[in-house]
Coordinates of C-alpha atoms in Angstrom, one line a residue:
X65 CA -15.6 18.8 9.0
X66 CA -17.6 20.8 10.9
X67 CA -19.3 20.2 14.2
X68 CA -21.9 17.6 13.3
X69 CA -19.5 14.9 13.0
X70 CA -18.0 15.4 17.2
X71 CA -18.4 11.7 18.8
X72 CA -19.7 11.7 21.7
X73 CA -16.7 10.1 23.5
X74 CA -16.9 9.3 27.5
X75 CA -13.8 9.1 29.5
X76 CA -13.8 5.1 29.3
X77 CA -13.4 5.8 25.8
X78 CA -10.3 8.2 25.8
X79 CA -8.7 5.5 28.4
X80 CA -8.7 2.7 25.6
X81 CA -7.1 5.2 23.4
X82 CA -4.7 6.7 25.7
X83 CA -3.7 3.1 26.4
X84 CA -2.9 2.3 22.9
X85 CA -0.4 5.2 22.4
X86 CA 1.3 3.7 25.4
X87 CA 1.2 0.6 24.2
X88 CA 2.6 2.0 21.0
X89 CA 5.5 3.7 22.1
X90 CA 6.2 1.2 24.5
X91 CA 6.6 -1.7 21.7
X92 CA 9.1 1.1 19.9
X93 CA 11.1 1.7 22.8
X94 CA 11.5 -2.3 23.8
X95 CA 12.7 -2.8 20.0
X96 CA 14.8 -0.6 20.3
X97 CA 17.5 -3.2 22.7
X98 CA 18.1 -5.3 19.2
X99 CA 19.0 -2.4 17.1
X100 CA 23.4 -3.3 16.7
X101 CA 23.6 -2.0 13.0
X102 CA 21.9 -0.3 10.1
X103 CA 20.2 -3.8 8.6
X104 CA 18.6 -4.4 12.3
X105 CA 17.3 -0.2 11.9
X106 CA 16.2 -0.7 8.3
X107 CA 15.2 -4.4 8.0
X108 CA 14.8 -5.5 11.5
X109 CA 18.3 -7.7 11.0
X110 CA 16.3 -10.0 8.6
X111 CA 15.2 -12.1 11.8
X112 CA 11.7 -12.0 12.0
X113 CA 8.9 -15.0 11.3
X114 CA 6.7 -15.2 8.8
X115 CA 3.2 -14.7 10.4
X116 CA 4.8 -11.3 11.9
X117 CA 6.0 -10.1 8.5
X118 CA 2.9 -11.4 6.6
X119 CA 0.7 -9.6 9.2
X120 CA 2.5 -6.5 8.8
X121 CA 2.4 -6.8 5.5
X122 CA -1.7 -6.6 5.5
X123 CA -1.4 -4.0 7.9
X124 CA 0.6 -1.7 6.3
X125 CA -1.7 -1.6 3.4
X126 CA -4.6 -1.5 6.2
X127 CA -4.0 2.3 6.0
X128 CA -6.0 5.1 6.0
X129 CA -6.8 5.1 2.6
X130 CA -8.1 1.3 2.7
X131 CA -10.8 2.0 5.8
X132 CA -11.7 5.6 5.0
X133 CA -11.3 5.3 0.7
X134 CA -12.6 1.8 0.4
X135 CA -15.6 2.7 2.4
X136 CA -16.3 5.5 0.9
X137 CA -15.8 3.7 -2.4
X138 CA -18.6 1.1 -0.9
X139 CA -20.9 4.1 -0.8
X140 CA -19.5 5.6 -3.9
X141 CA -19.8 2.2 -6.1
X142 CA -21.5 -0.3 -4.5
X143 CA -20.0 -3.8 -4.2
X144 CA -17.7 -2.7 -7.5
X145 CA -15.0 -2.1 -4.7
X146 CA -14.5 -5.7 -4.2
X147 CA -12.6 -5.8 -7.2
X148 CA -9.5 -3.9 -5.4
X149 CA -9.5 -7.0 -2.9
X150 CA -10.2 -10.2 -5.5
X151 CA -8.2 -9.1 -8.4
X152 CA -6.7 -5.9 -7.4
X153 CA -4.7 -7.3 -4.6
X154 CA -4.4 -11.3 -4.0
X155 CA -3.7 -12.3 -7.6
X156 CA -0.5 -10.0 -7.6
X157 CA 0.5 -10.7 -3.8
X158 CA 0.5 -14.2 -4.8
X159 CA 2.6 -13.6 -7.7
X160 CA 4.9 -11.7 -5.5
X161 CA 5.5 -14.4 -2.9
X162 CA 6.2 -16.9 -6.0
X163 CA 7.9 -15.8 -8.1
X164 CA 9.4 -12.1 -7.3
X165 CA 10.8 -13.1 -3.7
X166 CA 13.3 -15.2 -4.5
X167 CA 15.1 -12.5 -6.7
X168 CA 14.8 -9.4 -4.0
X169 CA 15.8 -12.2 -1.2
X170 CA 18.1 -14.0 -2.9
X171 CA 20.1 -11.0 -4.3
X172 CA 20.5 -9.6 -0.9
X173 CA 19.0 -6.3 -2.1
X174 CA 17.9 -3.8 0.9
X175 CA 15.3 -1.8 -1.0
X176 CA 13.6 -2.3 -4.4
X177 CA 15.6 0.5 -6.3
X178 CA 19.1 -0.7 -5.4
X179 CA 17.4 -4.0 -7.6
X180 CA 17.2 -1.4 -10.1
X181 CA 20.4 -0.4 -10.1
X182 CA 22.0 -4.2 -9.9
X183 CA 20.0 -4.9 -12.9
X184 CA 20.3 -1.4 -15.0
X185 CA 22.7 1.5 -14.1
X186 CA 22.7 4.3 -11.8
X187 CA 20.7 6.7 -13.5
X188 CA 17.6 4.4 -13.9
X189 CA 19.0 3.7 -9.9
X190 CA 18.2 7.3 -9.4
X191 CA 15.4 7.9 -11.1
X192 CA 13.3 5.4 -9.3
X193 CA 15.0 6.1 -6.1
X194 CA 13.8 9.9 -6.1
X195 CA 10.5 9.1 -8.0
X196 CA 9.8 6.5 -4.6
X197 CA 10.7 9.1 -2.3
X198 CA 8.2 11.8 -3.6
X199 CA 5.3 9.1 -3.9
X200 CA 5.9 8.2 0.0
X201 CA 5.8 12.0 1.5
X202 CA 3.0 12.2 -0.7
X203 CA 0.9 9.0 0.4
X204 CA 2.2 9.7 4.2
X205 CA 0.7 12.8 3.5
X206 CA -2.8 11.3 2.7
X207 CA -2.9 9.2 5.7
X208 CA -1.5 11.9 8.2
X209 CA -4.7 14.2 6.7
X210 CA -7.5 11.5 7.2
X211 CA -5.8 10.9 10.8
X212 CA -6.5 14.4 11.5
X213 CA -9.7 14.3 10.1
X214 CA -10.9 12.1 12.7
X215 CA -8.7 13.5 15.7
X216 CA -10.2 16.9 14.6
X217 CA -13.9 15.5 14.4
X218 CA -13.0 13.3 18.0
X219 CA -11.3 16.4 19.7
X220 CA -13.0 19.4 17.8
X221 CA -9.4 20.4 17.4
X222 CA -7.8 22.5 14.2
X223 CA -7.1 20.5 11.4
X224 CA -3.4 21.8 11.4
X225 CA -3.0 20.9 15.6
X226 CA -4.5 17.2 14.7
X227 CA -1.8 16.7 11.7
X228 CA 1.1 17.8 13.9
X229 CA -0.1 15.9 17.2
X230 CA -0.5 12.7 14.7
X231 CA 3.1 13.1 12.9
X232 CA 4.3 13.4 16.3
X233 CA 3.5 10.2 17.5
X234 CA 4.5 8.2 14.5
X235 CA 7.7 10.0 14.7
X236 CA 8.5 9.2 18.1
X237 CA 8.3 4.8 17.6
X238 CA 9.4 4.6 14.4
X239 CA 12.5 6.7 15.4
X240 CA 13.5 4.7 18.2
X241 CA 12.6 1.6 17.1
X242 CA 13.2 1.1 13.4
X243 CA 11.1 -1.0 11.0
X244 CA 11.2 -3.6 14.0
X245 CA 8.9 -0.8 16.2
X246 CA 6.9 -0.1 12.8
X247 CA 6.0 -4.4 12.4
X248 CA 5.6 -5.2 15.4
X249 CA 2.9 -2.7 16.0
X250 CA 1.4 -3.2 12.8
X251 CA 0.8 -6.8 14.0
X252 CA -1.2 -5.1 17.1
X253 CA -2.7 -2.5 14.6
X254 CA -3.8 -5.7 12.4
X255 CA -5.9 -6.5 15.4
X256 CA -7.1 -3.4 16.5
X257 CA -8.2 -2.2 13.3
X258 CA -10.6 -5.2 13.0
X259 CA -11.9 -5.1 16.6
X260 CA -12.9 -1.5 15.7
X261 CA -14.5 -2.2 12.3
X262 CA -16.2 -5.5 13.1
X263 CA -18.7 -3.8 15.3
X264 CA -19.5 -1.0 12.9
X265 CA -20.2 -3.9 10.0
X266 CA -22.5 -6.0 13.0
X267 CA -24.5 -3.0 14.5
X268 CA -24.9 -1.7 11.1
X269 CA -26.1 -4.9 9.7
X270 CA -28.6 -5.5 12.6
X271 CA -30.1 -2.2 12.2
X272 CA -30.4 -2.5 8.4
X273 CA -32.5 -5.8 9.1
X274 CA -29.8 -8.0 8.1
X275 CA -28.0 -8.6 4.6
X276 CA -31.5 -9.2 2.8
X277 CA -32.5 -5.7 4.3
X278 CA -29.3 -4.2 2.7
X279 CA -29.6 -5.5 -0.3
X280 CA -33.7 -4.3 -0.5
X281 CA -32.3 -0.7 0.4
X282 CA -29.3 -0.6 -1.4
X283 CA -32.1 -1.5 -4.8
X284 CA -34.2 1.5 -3.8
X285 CA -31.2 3.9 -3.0
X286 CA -29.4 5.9 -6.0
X287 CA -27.2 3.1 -6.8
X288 CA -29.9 1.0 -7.3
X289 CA -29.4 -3.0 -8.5
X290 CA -26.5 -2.3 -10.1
X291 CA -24.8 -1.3 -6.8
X292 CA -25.4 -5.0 -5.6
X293 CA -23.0 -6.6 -8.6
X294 CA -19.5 -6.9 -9.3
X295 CA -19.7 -7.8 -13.4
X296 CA -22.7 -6.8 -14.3
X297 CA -23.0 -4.1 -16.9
X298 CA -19.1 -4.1 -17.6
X299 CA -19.3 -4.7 -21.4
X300 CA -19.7 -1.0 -21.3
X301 CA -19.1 1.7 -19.1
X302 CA -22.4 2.1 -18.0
X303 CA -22.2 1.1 -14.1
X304 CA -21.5 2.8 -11.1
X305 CA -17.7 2.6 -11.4
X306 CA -17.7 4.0 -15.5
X307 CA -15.2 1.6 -15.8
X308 CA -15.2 -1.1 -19.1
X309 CA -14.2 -5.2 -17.9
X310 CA -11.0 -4.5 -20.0
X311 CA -10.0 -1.7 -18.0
X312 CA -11.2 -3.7 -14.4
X313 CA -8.5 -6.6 -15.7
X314 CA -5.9 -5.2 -17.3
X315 CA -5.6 -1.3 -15.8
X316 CA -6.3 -2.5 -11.9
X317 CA -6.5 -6.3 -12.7
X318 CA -2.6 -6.2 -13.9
X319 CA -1.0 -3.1 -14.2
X320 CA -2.2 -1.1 -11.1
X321 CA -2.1 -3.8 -8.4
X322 CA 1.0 -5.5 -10.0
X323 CA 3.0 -2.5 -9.7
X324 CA 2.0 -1.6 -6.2
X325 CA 2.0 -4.9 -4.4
X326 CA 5.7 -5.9 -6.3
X327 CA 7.1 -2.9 -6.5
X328 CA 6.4 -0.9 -3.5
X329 CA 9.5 -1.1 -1.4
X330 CA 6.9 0.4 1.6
X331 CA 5.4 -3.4 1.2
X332 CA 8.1 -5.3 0.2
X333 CA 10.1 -4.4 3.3
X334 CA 8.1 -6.0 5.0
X335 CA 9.2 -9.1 3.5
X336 CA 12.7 -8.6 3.1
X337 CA 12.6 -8.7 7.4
X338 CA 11.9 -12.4 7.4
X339 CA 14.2 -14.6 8.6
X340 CA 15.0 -17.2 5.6
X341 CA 13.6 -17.2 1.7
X342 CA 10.9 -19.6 2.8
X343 CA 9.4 -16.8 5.4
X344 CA 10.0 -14.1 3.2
X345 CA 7.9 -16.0 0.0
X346 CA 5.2 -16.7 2.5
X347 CA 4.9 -13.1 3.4
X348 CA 2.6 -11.7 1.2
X349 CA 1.1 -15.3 0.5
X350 CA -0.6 -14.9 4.3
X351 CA -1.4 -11.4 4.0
X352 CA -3.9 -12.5 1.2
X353 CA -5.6 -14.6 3.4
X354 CA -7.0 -11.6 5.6
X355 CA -6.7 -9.7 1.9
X356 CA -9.5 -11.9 1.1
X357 CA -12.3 -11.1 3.7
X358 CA -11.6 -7.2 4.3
X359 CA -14.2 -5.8 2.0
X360 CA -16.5 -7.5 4.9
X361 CA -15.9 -4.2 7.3
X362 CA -15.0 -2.1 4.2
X363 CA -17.0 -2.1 1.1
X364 CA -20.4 -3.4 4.1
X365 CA -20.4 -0.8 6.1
X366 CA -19.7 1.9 2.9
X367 CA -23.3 0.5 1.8
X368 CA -25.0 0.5 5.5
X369 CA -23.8 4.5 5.6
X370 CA -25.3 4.7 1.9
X371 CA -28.7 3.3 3.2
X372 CA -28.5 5.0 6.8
X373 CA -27.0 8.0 6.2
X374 CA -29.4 10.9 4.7
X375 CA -27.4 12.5 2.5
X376 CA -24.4 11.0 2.0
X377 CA -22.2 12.0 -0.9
X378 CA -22.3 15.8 -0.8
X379 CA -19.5 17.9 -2.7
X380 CA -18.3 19.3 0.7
X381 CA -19.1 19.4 4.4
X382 CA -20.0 16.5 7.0
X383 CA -21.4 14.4 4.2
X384 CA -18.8 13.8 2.0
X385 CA -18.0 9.9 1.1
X386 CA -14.9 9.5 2.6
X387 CA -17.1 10.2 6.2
X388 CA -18.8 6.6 5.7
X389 CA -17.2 5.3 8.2
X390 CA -16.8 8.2 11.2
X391 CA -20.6 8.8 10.7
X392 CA -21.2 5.5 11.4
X393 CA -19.5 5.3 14.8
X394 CA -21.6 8.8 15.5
X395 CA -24.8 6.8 14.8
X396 CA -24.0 3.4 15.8
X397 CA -21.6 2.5 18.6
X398 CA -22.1 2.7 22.6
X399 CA -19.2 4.1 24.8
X400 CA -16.5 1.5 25.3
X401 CA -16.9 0.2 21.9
X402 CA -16.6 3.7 20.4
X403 CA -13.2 4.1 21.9
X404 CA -12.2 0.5 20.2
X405 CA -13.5 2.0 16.5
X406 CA -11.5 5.3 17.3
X407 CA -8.3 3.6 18.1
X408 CA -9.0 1.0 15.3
X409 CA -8.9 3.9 13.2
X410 CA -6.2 5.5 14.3
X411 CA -4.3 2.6 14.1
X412 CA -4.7 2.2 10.8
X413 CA -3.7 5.6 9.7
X414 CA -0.6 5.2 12.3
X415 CA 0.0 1.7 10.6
X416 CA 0.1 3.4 6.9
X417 CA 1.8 6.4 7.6
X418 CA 4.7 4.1 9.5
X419 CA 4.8 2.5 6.5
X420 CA 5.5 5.1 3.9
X421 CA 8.3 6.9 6.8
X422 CA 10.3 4.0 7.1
X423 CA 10.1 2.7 3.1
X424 CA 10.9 6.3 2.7
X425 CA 14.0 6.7 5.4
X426 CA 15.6 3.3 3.7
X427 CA 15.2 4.5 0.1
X428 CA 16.9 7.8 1.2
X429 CA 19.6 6.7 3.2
X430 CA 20.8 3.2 1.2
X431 CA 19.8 5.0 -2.4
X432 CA 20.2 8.3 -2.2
X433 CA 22.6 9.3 0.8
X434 CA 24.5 6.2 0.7
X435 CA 25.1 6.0 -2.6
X436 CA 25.7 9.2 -4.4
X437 CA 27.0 12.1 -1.4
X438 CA 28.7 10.2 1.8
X439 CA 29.9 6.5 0.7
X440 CA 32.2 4.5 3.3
X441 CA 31.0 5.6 6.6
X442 CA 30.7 3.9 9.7
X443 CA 27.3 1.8 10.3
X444 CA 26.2 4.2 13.1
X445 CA 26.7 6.8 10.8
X446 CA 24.2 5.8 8.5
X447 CA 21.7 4.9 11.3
X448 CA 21.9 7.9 12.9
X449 CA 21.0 9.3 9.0
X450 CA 17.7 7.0 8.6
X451 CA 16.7 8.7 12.3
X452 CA 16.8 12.5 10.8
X453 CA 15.7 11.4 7.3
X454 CA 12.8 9.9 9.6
X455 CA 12.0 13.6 11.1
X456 CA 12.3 15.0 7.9
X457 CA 9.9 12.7 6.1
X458 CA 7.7 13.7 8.7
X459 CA 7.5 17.3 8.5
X460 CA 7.4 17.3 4.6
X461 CA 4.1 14.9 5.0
X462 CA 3.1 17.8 7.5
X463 CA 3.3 19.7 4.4
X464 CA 1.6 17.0 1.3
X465 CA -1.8 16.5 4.3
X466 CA -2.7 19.5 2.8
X467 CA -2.8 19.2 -0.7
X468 CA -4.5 16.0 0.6
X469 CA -7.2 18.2 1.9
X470 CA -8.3 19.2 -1.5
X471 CA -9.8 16.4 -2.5
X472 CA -13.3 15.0 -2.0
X473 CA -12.3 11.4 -2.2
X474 CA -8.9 10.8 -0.8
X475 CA -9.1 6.9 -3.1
X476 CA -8.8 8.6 -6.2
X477 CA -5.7 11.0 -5.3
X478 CA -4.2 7.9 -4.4
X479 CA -4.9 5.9 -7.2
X480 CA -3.5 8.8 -9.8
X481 CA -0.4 8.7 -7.8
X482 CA -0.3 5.0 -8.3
X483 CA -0.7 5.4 -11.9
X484 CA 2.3 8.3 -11.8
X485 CA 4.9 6.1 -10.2
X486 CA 3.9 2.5 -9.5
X487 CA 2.7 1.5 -13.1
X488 CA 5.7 2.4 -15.2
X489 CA 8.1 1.0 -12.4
X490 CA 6.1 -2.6 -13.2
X491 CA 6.4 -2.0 -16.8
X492 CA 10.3 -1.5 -16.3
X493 CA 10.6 -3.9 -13.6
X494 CA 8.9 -7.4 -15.5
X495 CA 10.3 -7.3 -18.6
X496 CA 13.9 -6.3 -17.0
X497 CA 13.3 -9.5 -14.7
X498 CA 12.2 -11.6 -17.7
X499 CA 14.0 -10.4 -20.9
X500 CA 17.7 -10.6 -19.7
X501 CA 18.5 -9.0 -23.5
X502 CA 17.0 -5.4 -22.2
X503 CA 19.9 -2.9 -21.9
X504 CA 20.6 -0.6 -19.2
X505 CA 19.9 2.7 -21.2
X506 CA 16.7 1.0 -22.3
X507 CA 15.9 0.5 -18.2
X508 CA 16.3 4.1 -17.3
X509 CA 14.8 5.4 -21.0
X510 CA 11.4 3.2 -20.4
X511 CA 10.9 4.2 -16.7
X512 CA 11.4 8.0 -17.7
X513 CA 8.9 8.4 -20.4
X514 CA 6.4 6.1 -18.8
X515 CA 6.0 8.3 -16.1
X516 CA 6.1 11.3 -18.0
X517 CA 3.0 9.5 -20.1
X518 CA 1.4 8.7 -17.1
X519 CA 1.6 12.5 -15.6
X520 CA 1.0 13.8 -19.3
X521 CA -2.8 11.8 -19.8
X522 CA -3.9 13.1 -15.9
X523 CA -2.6 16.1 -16.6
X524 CA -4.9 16.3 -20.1
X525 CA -7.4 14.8 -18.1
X526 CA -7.8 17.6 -15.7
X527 CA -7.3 20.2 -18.2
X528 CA -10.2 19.1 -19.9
X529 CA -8.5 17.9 -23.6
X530 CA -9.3 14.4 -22.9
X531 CA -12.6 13.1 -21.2
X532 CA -13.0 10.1 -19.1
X533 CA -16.2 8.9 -17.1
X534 CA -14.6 9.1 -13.6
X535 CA -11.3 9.9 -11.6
X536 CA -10.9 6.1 -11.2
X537 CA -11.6 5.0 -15.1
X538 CA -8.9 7.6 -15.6
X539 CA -5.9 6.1 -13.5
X540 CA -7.0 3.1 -14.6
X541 CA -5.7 4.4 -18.7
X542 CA -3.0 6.2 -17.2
X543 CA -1.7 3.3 -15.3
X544 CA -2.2 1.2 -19.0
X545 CA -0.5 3.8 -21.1
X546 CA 2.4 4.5 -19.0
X547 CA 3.2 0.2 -18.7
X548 CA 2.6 0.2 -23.0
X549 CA 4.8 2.8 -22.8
X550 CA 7.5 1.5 -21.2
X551 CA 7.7 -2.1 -22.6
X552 CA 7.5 -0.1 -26.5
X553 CA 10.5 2.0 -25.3
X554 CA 12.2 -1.1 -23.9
X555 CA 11.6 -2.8 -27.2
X556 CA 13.0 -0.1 -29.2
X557 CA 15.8 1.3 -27.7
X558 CA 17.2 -2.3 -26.3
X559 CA 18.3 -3.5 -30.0
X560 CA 20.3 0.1 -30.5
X561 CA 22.3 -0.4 -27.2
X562 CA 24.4 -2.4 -25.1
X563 CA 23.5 -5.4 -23.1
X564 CA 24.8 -6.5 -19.5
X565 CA 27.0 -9.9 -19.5
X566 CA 25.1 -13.0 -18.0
X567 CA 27.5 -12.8 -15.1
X568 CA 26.6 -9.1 -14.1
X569 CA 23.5 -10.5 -14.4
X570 CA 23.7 -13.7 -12.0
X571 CA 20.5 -14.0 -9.4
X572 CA 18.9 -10.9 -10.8
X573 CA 17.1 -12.2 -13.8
X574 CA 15.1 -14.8 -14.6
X575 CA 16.9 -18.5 -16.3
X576 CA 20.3 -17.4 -14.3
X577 CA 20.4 -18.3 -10.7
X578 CA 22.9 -17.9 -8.1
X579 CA 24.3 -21.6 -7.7
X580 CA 26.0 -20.2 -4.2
X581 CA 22.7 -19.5 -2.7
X582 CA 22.4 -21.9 0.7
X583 CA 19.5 -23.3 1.3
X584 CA 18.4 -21.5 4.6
X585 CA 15.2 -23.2 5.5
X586 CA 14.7 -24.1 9.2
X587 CA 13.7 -27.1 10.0
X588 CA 9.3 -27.1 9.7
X589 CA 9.6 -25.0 6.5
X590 CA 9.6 -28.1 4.1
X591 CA 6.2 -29.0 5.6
X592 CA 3.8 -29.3 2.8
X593 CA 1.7 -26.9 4.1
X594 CA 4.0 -24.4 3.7
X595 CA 4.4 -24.2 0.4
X596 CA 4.4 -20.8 -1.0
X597 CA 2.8 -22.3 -4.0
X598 CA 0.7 -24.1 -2.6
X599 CA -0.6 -21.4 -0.1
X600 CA -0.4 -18.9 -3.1
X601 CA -3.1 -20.8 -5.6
X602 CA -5.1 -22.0 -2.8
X603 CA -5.7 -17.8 -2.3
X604 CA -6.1 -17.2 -5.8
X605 CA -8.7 -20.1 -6.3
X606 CA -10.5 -18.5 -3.2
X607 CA -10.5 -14.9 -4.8
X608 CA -12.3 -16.2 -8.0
X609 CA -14.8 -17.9 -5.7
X610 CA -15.8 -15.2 -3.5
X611 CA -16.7 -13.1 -7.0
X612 CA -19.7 -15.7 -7.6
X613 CA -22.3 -14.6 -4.8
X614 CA -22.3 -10.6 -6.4
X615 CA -21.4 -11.7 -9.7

């Protein structure tokens, strides 16, 4: 970024900032009174409530990627992006909550590989375990590069001082305090991040002459009509997104958002912190409410920069896509409520990045460290691991920002990475869960060659053998091919090899539950309006809705 993206921040505004790192550190530092043992460091003692987890669990998805890539999607697409929200995301959270919960809960796992290696073996244990660890230095990466983005456009410092100065901070509350100093500020991120858009999608709006004024611009820009619908024009490919309605529903509709939101162990964490089964179910359920309504200061203010922004879209420079939302601020926003949007922003690349380092530090210590180099140490021991596993994760993101850096649109790095490791995971993971017959050597086989399909079609893709209409339509195949992939080597090599007995298989499978499970709901939970099921079709009910206004 060069010098025509500088904000024109006052002193007020560097005060409101300078007061949310304090905040920030402060919140790590207080956590850190309750941390006795490595369960209160790695999953905040399974103690906390479920509007605390369920926020957190929005939040720390509310990453960089989400306000910079779905922005720059809005600009990109048009209201197409809405589809990551509506079916991408609230449909499988839901699922989650229902009926995925009560196996990660109720088999006392602490991270989604050790799952793995309950239901499998080791080696499929491993696999995952390593393959998880790459994807979050990688993704850590991504947000710790669009955090220096705007610190260098802020500050006008070097992109390598902004990345350091960034890691830094993350580093120091997530350290101290554990995942309990990562959730509890992601519940305060939550609510900065939407003070700092909210203002961008109202100022924008009023100076667009209202939504009928967007919608008349956004028909005379290059996007034209098309740009205004969310169906329209998908019984082929030709639409802004390239993509086909088979590909919306089953590549991000199923396969991508399925293997990210129930398989992710950077979200699911977040849900294994809640105090009982009830709280935990009900964790991702209440992050789809705010799900719901965040293409409103997403995907909005992606088409007010579209209409407002001359020139928007450029290969390189200022006036790239993923600066929808920083040139905005420049254009729109008085003092005072700049400094707001700034630490909105950095918030939410704080929130993401916290995220990935602590799924990361309890995937290495549990699954890696734990299991396979230093086995029966003292608790502290393994704390005091998580800590420098923490400072390592860290410094390799240092590293992954920059491969970050070479790519115009930060959304579709992230959603080939998705198709790399999340979609074969959910092609191993369901039918493990539901077909109690699949063998352990089948696990490990199916999740090795769907990734290697997955990295083999982007990897064509690039090289120019095999041609899709965009980035996007292309993780979308790759994320489809690799879950085909897996359940046809699950089908193949289950008959050839040996099963697990039912009772290795207690609580971890689907049609064999754990008869010793207590029933650990407080009192208030039984209420009827807490019904995960309840809460969970009410959501998905409301996502369908919300698609007929831009059908």
């Amino acid at each position: 970024m060069g010098g025509g993206l500088r904000l024109n921040m006052n002193a007020l505004d560097y005060l409101i900032l300078a007061l949310y790192f304090v905040t920030v550190l402060g919140v790590g530092f207080a956590a850190r009174r309750a941390i006795k043992t490595s369960v209160d460091f790695f999953l905040s003692g399974r103690s906390l409530p479920a509007w605390v987890t369920g926020l957190a669990f929005v939040s720390a998805n509310l990453g960089a990627l989400e306000i910079i890539g779905m922005a720059a999607n809005g600009a990109q697409y048009g209201i197409m992006t809405v589809h990551y929200y509506w079916i991408g995301a609230v449909p499988a959270m839901v699922f989650l909550g229902i009926v995925m919960m009560p196996f990660y809960y109720g088999s006392k796992v602490r991270s989604v590989p050790e799952y793995l290696r309950l239901r499998f073996n080791r080696p499929t244990h491993l696999l995952n375990a390593i393959s998880f660890a790459v994807a979050q230095v990688l993704i850590a990466g991504v947000n710790l590069y669009a955090l220096a983005l705007i610190m260098q456009a802020l500050l006008g410092w070097p992109l390598w001082v902004a990345i350091v100065v960034g890691a830094v901070i993350v580093l120091a509350y997530i350290t101290v305090g554990g995942l309990s100093g990562a959730i509890y500020n992601e519940v305060l991120q939550f609510f900065v991040i939407i003070a700092g858009l909210v203002p961008i999608t109202v100022i924008g709006l009023i100076k667009v002459g209202g939504v009928n004024g967007l919608m008349d611009a956004v028909r005379g820009s290059d996007l034209g009509d098309a740009g205004l619908h969310a169906w329209q024009g998908t019984g082929s490919t030709d639409n802004p997104l390239g993509a086909h309605w088979l590909g919306i529903v089953f590549g991000l509709g199923f396969v991508l958002s399925f293997g990210y939101w129930t398989t992710n162990f950077a979200e699911v964490q977040r849900a294994l912190s809640a105090r009982n089964m009830s709280a935990a179910r009900r964790t991702p359920i209440i992050a789809a409410y705010p799900k719901l309504l965040i293409p409103l200061v997403t995907v909005i203010p992606g088409l007010i920069a579209l209409i407002t922004v001359k020139g928007l879209g450029a290969d390189e420079g200022d006036l790239v896509y993923n600066n929808a939302i920083p040139l905005l601020m420049r254009d729109l926003l008085p003092n005072g409520v700049l400094g707001v949007a700034v630490t909105g922003l950095v918030a939410s690349f704080m929130a993401g990045m916290a995220a990935n380092v602590s799924g990361f530090n309890t995937v290495f210590t549990y699954d890696i460290w734990q299991a396979y180099f230093r086995r029966d140490r003292p608790d502290e021991y393994y704390v005091r691991v998580g800590r420098i596993a923490t400072v390592v994760a860290v410094v390799v993101g240092i590293g992954t920002a920059f491969i970050a850096a070479g790519f115009s649109n930060i959304m579709n790095y992230i959603q080939a990475l998705f198709s790399f490791f999340n979609a074969p995971l959910f092609g191993t993971f369901i039918i493990g869960m539901f077909w109690r017959r699949m063998s352990p050597l089948a696990g490990f086989w199916s999740l090795l060659s769907g990734t290697v399909v997955a990295i083999g079609t982007y990897l064509l893709y690039r090289g120019g053998v095999i041609s899709f209409n965009s980035d996007l339509e292309e993780s979308f195949w790759g994320a489809g091919l690799a879950f085909v992939t897996a359940a046809v080597v699950a089908v193949i090599v289950t008959p050839l090899t040996r099963p697990k007995s039912d009772s290795e298989l207690t609580g971890l499978v689907y049609g064999l539950s754990d008869t010793t499970l207590a029933d650990d709901s407080l009192a208030g939970d039984a209420a009827w309006y807490r019904s995960p099921v309840l809460l969970g079709v009410v959501a998905v009910i409301l996502a369908a809705l919300f698609y007929i206004p831009v059908f």
